[in-house]
Short mmCIF file of C-alpha atoms in Angstrom, two decimals:
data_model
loop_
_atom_site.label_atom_id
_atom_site.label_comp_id
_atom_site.label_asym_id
_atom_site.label_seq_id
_atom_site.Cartn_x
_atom_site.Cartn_y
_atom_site.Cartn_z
CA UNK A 1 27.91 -20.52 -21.09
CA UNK A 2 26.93 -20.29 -17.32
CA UNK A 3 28.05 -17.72 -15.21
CA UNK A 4 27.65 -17.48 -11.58
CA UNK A 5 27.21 -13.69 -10.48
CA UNK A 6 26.92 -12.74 -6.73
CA UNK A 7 24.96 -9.86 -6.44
CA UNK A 8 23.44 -8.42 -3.68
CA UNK A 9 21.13 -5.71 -1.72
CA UNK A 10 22.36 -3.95 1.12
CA UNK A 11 19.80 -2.53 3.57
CA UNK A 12 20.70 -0.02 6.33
CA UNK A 13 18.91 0.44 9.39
CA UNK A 14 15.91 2.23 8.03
CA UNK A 15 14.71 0.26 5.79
CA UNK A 16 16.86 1.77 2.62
CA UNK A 17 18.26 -0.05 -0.29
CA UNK A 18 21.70 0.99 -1.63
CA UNK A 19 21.65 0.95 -5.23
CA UNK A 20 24.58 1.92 -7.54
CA UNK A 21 24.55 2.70 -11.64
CA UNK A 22 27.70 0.65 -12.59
CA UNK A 23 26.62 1.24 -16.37
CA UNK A 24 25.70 -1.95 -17.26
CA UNK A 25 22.63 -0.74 -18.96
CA UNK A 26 22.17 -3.43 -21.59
CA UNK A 27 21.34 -5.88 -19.08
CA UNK A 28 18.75 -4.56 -16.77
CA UNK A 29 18.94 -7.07 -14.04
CA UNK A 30 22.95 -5.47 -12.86
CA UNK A 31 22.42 -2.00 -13.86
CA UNK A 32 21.33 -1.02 -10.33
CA UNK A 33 23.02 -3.66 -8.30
CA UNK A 34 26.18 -4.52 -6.54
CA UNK A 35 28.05 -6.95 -8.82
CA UNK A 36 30.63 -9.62 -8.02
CA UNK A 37 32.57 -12.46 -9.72
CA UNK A 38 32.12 -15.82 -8.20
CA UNK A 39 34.82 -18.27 -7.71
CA UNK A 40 36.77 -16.55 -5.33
CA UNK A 41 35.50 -19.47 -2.38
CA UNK A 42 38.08 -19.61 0.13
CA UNK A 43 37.87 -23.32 1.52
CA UNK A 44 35.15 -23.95 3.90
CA UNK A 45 33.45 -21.37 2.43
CA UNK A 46 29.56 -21.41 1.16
CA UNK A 47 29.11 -19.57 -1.95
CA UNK A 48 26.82 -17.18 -0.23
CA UNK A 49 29.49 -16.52 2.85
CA UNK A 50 31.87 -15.65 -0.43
CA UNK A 51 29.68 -13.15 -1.96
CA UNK A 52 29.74 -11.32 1.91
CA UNK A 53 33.13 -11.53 2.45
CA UNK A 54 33.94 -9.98 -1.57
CA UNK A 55 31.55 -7.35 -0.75
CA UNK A 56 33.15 -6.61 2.84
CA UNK A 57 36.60 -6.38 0.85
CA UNK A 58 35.07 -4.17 -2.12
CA UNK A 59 32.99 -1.29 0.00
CA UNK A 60 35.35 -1.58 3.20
CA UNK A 61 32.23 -2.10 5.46
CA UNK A 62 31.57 -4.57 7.63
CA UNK A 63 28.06 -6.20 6.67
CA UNK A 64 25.40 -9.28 7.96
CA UNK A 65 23.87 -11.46 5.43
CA UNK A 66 20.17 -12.38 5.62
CA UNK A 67 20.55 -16.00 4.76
CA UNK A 68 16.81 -16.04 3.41
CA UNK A 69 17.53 -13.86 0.68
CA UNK A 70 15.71 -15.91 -2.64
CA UNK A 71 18.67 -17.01 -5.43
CA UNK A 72 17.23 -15.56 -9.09
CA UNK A 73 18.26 -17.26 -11.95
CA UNK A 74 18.41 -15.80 -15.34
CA UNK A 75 18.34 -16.86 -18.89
CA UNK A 76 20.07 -14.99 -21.85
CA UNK A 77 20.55 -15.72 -26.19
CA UNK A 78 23.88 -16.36 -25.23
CA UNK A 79 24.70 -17.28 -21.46
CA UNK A 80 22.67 -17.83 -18.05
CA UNK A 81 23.33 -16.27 -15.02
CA UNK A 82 22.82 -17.13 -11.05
CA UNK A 83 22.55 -14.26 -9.14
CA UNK A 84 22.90 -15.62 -5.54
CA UNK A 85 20.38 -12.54 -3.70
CA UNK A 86 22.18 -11.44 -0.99
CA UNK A 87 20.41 -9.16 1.55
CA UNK A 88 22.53 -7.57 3.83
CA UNK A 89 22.85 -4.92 6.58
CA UNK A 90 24.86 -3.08 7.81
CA UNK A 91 26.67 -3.90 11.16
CA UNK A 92 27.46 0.18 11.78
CA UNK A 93 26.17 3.28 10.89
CA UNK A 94 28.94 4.27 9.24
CA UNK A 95 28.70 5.09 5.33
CA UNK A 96 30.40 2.71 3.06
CA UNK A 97 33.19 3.78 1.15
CA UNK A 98 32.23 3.51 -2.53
CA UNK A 99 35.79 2.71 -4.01
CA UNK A 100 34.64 2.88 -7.92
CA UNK A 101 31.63 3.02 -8.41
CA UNK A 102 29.49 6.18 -8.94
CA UNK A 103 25.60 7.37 -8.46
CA UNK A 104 25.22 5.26 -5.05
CA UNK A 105 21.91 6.50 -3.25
CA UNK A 106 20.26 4.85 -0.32
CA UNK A 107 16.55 4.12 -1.93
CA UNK A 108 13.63 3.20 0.05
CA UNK A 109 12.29 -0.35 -0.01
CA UNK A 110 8.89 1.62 -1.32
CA UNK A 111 10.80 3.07 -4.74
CA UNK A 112 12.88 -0.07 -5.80
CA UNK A 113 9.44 -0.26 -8.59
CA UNK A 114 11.04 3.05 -10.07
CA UNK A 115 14.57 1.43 -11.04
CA UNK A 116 14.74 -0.95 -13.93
CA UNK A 117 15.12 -4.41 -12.77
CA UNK A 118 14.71 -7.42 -15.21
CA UNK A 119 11.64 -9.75 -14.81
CA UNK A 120 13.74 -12.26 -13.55
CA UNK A 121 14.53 -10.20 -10.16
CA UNK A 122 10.83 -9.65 -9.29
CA UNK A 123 10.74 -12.46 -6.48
CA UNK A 124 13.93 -10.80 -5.08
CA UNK A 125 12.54 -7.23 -4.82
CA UNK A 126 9.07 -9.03 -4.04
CA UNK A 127 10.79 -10.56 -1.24
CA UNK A 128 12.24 -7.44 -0.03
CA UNK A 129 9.17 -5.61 -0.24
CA UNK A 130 7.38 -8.29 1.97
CA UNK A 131 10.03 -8.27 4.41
CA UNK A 132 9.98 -4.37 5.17
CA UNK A 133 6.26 -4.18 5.26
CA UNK A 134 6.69 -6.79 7.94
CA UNK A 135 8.85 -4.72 9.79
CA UNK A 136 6.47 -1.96 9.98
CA UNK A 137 3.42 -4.07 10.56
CA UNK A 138 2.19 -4.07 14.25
CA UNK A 139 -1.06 -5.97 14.07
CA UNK A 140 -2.51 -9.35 14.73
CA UNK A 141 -4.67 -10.17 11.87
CA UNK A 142 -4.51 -7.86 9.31
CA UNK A 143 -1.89 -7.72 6.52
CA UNK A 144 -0.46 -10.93 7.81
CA UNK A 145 -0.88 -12.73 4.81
CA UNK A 146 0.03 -10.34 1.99
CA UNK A 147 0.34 -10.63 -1.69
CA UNK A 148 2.61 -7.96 -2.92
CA UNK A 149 2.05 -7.30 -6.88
CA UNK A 150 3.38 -5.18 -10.42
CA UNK A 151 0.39 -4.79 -12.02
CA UNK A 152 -3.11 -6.47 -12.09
CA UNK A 153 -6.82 -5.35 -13.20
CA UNK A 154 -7.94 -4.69 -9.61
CA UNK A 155 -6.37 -5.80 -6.15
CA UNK A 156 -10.38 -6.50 -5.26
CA UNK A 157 -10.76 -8.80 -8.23
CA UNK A 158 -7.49 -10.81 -6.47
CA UNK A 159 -8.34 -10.85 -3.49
CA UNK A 160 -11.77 -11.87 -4.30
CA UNK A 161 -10.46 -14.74 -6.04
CA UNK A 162 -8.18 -15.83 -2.68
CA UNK A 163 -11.33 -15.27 -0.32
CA UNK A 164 -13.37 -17.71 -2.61
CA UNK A 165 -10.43 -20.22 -2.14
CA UNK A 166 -10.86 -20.05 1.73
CA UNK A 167 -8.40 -16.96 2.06
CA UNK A 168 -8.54 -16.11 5.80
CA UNK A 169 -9.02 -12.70 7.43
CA UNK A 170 -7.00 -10.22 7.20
CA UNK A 171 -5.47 -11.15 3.82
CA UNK A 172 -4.06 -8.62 1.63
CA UNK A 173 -3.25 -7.83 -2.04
CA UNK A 174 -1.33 -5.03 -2.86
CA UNK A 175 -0.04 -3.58 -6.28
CA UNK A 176 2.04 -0.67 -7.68
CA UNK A 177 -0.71 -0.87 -10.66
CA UNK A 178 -4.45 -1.87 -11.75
CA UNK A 179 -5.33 -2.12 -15.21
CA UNK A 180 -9.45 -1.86 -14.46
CA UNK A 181 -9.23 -0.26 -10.95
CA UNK A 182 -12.67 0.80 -10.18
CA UNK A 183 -15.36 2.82 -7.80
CA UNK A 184 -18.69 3.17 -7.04
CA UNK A 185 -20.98 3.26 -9.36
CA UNK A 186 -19.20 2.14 -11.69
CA UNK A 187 -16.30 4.74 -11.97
CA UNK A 188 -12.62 4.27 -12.75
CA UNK A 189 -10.01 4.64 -10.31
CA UNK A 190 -7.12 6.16 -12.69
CA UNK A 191 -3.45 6.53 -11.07
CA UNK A 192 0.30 6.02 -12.65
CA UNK A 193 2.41 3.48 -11.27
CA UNK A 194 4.04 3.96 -7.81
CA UNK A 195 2.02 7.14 -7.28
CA UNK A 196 -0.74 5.61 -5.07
CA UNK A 197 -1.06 2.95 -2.45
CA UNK A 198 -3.45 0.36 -3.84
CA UNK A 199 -4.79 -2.08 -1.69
CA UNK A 200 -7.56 -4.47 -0.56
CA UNK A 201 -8.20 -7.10 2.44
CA UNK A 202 -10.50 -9.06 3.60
CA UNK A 203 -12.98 -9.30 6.69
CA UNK A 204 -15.36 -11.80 7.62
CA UNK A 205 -17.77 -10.31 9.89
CA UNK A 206 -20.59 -12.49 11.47
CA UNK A 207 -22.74 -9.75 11.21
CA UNK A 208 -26.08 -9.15 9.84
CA UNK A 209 -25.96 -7.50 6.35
CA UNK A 210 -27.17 -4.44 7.41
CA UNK A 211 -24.91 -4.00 10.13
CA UNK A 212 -21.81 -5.61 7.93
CA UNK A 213 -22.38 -2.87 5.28
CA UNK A 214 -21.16 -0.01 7.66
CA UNK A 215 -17.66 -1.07 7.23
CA UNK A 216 -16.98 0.99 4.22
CA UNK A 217 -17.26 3.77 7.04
CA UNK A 218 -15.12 1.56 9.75
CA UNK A 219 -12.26 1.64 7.20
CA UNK A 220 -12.94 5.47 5.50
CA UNK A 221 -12.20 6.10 9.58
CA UNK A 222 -9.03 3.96 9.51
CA UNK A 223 -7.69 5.89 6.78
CA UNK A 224 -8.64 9.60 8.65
CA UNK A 225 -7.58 8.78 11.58
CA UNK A 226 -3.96 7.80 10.58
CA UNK A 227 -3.31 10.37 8.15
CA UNK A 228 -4.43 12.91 11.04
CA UNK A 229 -1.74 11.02 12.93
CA UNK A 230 0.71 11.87 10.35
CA UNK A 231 -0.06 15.48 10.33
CA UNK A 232 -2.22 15.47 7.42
CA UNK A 233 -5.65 17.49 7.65
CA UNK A 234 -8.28 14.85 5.77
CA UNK A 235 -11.94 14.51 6.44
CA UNK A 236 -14.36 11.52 6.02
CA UNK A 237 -16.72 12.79 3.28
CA UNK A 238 -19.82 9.98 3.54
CA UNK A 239 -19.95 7.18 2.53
CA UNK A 240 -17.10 6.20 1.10
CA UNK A 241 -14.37 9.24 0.50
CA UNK A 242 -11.35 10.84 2.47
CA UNK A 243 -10.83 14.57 1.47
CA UNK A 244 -7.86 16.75 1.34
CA UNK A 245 -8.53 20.56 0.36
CA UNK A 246 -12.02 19.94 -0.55
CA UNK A 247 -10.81 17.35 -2.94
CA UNK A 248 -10.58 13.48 -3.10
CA UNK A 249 -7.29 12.04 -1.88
CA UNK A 250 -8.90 8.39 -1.26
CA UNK A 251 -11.40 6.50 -2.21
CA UNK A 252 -13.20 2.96 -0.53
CA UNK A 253 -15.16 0.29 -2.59
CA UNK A 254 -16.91 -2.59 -0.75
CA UNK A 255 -17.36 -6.03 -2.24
CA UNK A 256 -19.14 -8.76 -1.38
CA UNK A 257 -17.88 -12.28 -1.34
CA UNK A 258 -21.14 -14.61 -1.87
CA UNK A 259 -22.71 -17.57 -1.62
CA UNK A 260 -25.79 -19.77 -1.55
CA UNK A 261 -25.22 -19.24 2.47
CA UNK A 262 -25.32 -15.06 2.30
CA UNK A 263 -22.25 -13.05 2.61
CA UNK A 264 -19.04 -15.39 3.57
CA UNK A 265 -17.04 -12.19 3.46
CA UNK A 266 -16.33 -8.24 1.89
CA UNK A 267 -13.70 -7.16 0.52
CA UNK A 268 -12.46 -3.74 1.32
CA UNK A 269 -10.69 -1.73 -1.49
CA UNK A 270 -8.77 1.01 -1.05
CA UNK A 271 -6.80 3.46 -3.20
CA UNK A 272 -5.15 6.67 -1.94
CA UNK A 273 -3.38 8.95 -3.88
CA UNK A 274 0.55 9.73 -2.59
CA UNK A 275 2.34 11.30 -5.40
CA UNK A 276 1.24 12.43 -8.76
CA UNK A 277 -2.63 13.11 -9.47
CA UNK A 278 -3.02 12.51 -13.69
CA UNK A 279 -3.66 15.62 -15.09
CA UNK A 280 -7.60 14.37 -16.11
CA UNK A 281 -8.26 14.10 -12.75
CA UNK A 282 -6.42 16.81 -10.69
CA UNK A 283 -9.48 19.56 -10.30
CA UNK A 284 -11.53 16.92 -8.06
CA UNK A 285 -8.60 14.52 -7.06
CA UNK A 286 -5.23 15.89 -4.86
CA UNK A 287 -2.18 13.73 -2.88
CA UNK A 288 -0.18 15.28 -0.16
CA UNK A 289 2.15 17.83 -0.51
CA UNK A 290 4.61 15.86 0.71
CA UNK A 291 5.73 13.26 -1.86
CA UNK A 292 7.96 11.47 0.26
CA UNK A 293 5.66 9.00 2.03
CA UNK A 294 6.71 5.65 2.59
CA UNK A 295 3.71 3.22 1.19
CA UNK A 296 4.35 0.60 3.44
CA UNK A 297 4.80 2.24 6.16
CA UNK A 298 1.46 4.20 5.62
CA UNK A 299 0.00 1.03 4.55
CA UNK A 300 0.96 -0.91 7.62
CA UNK A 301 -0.19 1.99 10.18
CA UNK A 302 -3.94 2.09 8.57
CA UNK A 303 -3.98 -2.00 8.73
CA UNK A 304 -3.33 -1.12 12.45
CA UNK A 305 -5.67 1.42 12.99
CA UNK A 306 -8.48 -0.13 11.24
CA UNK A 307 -8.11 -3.74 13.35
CA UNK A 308 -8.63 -1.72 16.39
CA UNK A 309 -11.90 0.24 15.03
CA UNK A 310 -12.80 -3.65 13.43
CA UNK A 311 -12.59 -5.01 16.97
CA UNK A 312 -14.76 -2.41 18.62
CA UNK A 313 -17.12 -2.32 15.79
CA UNK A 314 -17.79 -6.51 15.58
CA UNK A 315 -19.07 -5.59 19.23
CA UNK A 316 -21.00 -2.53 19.33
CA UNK A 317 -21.23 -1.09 15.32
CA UNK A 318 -20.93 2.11 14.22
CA UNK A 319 -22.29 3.60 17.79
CA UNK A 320 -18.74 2.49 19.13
CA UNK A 321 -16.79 4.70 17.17
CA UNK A 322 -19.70 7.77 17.09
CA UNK A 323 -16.88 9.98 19.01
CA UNK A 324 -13.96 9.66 15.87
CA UNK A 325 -16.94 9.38 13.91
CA UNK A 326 -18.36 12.90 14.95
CA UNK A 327 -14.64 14.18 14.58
CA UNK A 328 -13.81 13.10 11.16
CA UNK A 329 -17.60 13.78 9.84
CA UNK A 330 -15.83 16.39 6.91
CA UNK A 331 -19.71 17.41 6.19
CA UNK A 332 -21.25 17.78 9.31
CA UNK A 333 -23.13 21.26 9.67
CA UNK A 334 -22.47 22.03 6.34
CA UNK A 335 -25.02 22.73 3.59
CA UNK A 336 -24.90 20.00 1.20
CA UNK A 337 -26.53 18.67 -2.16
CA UNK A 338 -27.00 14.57 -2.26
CA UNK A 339 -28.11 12.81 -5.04
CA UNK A 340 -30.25 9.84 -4.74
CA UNK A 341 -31.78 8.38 -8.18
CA UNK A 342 -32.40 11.11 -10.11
CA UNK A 343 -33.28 13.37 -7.14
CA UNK A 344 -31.33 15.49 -5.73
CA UNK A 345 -31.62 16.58 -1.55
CA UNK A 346 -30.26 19.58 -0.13
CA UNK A 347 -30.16 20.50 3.22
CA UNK A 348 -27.43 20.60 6.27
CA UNK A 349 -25.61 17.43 7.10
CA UNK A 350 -26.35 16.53 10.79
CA UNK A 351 -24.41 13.84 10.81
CA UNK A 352 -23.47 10.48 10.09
CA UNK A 353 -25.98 7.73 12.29
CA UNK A 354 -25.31 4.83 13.97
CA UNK A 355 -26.83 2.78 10.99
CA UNK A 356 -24.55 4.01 8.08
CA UNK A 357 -26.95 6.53 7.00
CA UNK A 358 -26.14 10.47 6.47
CA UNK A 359 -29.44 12.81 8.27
CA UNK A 360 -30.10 15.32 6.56
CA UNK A 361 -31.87 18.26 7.95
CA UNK A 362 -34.23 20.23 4.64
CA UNK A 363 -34.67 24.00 4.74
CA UNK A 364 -38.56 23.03 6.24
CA UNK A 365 -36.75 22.00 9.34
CA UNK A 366 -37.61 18.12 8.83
CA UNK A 367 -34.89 15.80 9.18
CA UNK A 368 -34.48 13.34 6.66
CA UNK A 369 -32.27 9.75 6.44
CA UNK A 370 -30.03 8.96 3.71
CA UNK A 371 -29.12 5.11 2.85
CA UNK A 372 -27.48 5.82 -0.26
CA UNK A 373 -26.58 8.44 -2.68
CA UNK A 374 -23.20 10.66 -3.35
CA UNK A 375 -22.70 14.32 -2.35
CA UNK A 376 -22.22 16.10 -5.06
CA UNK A 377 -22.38 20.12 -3.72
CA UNK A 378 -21.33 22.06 -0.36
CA UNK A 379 -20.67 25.36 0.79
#
């Protein structure tokens, strides 16, 4: 048997999804969705301009379909069903009247991942998901090609796959989970679903190495500087951190895409904690207070940020952005402990240089260069 279901997603002006618990539990796919019996096509009608006017008639709201809303089909033991995806918005700001139906919240685009949807309606929310972060997204470049995902080892390990394809710049992989999300040095990035914004893109500098290595710092600044917009005190902890409290809130990993020819391109991964910290992990790792943030919006202001530090850095490195440098610097003038090898250097951060490196000045007065190594200690 074939049934053919109009259900749809109504959107108000901010972005918010209006979901509603009709009880329909056993079947995951209409539990939190607006459901509607076809057939009611008044002639002339399109089967799509019948599932808006039934939901005009059954929430006494006037409403605008998004005609580019994806159709989902689904397969059952005993019946199929075409769900015809609807988007719509409102056409006032007036609240709907909910005539039946119970447990109606407006949801962010951000938490649809929380609410049980059936495999079947991932393109639909996928879709949606794609379509908000566009709305936010002010940039030329970056984020304009975007791969929105559930779960996956590591959003670098995807994206490096695209960028060896001939993905261009700017390209982006997101997911709500990784599976093998990892650090430097080998670490693991650990996180629960939906509780941090995971994300890499790619840049193709025509740089030399040396110079094209400094952009773990170029982005590390991105991140500062827009959480700092948002009212949230961070600091840039060198080379590769962004600190809240004293503790880690997000972390950078660089990878190279290869070849015979040198670097083709790096892949820039970044995960930053914005709701619950796992309990392993909460003395050295923290998220805002405020558990609230919207991901995509977040997501789409550092993609802005960071393409106006990228431009200004292709042309004059580091040296261009010493000023937000200097300001974010969480370390500078502060007596600190880096290891390097087994060797560990203590001494007071003076800064971070135009070539990447952290100078250090020792208790002897001499000031000393670091290329690599992690902070591990500071008063």
């Amino acid at each position: 048997m074939h049934l053919n279901v109009a259900a749809a997603l109504i959107v108000n002006d901010l972005g918010e999804v209006l979901c509603v618990k009709r009880g329909a539990s056993k079947f995951a796919s209409t539990a939190f969705r607006w459901e509607f019996p076809g057939g009611k096509i008044d002639v002339g009608e399109t089967p799509s301009q019948a599932v808006v006017r039934e939901i005009q008639e059954e929430l006494s709201m006037e409403i605008r379909a998004l005609a580019d809303a994806p159709i989902i089909h689904h397969v059952y033991d005993e019946f199929s069903i075409t769900l015809h995806g609807i988007l719509c918005t409102p056409t006032t700001n007036k609240p709907p009247v909910l005539n039946e139906h119970i447990d109606a919240c407006w949801l962010p685009a951000d938490k649809l991942w929380s609410l049980e949807f059936a495999a079947a309606d991932k393109p639909l929310l996928t879709w949606l998901r794609e379509r908000t972060f566009g709305t936010h997204l002010r940039t030329q470049i970056f984020g304009r090609a975007v791969t929105f995902l559930d779960d996956c080892t590591s959003t670098n390990d995807i994206l490096l796959a695209q960028a060896e394809a001939g993905a261009k710049e700017g390209t982006l992989v997101v997911s709500e989970k990784q599976s093998a999300g990892r650090g430097r040095l080998g670490r693991h990035w650990l996180s629960e679903p939906g509780q941090a914004l995971l994300f890499s893109f790619l840049v193709r500098p025509t740089l030399p190495p040396d110079e094209a290595a400094t952009i773990t710092l170029v982005a590390g600044l991105a991140v500062t500087l827009t959480l700092r917009e948002m009212q949230i005190s961070v600091g840039l902890k060198w080379p590769n951190d962004v600190l809240l409290e004293e503790k880690k809130l997000c972390g950078i990993l660089c990878e190279a895409q290869s070849s015979i020819h040198g670097i083709e391109g790096i892949i820039i991964g970044v995960g930053i904690n914005t709701g619950i910290v796992p309990e392993s992990i909460a003395y050295r790792a923290i998220a805002p207070k405020d558990k609230n943030i919207d991901r995509l919006e977040l997501l789409a202001r550092i993609l802005k940020t960071f393409e106006s530090l990228y431009e200004r850095w292709t042309k004059g490195g580091l040296k261009a952005l010493r000023s937000e440098l200097d300001a974010c610097d969480a370390k500078r003038d502060k007596r600190i402990t880096v290891k390097m090898s087994e060797i560990p250097t203590t001494g007071i951060a003076r800064g971070i240089q135009d070539d990447g490196s952290l100078l250090v000045e020792l208790s002897s007065g001499e000031q000393t260069a670091l290329h690599c190594g992690e902070i591990l200690q500071w008063d």
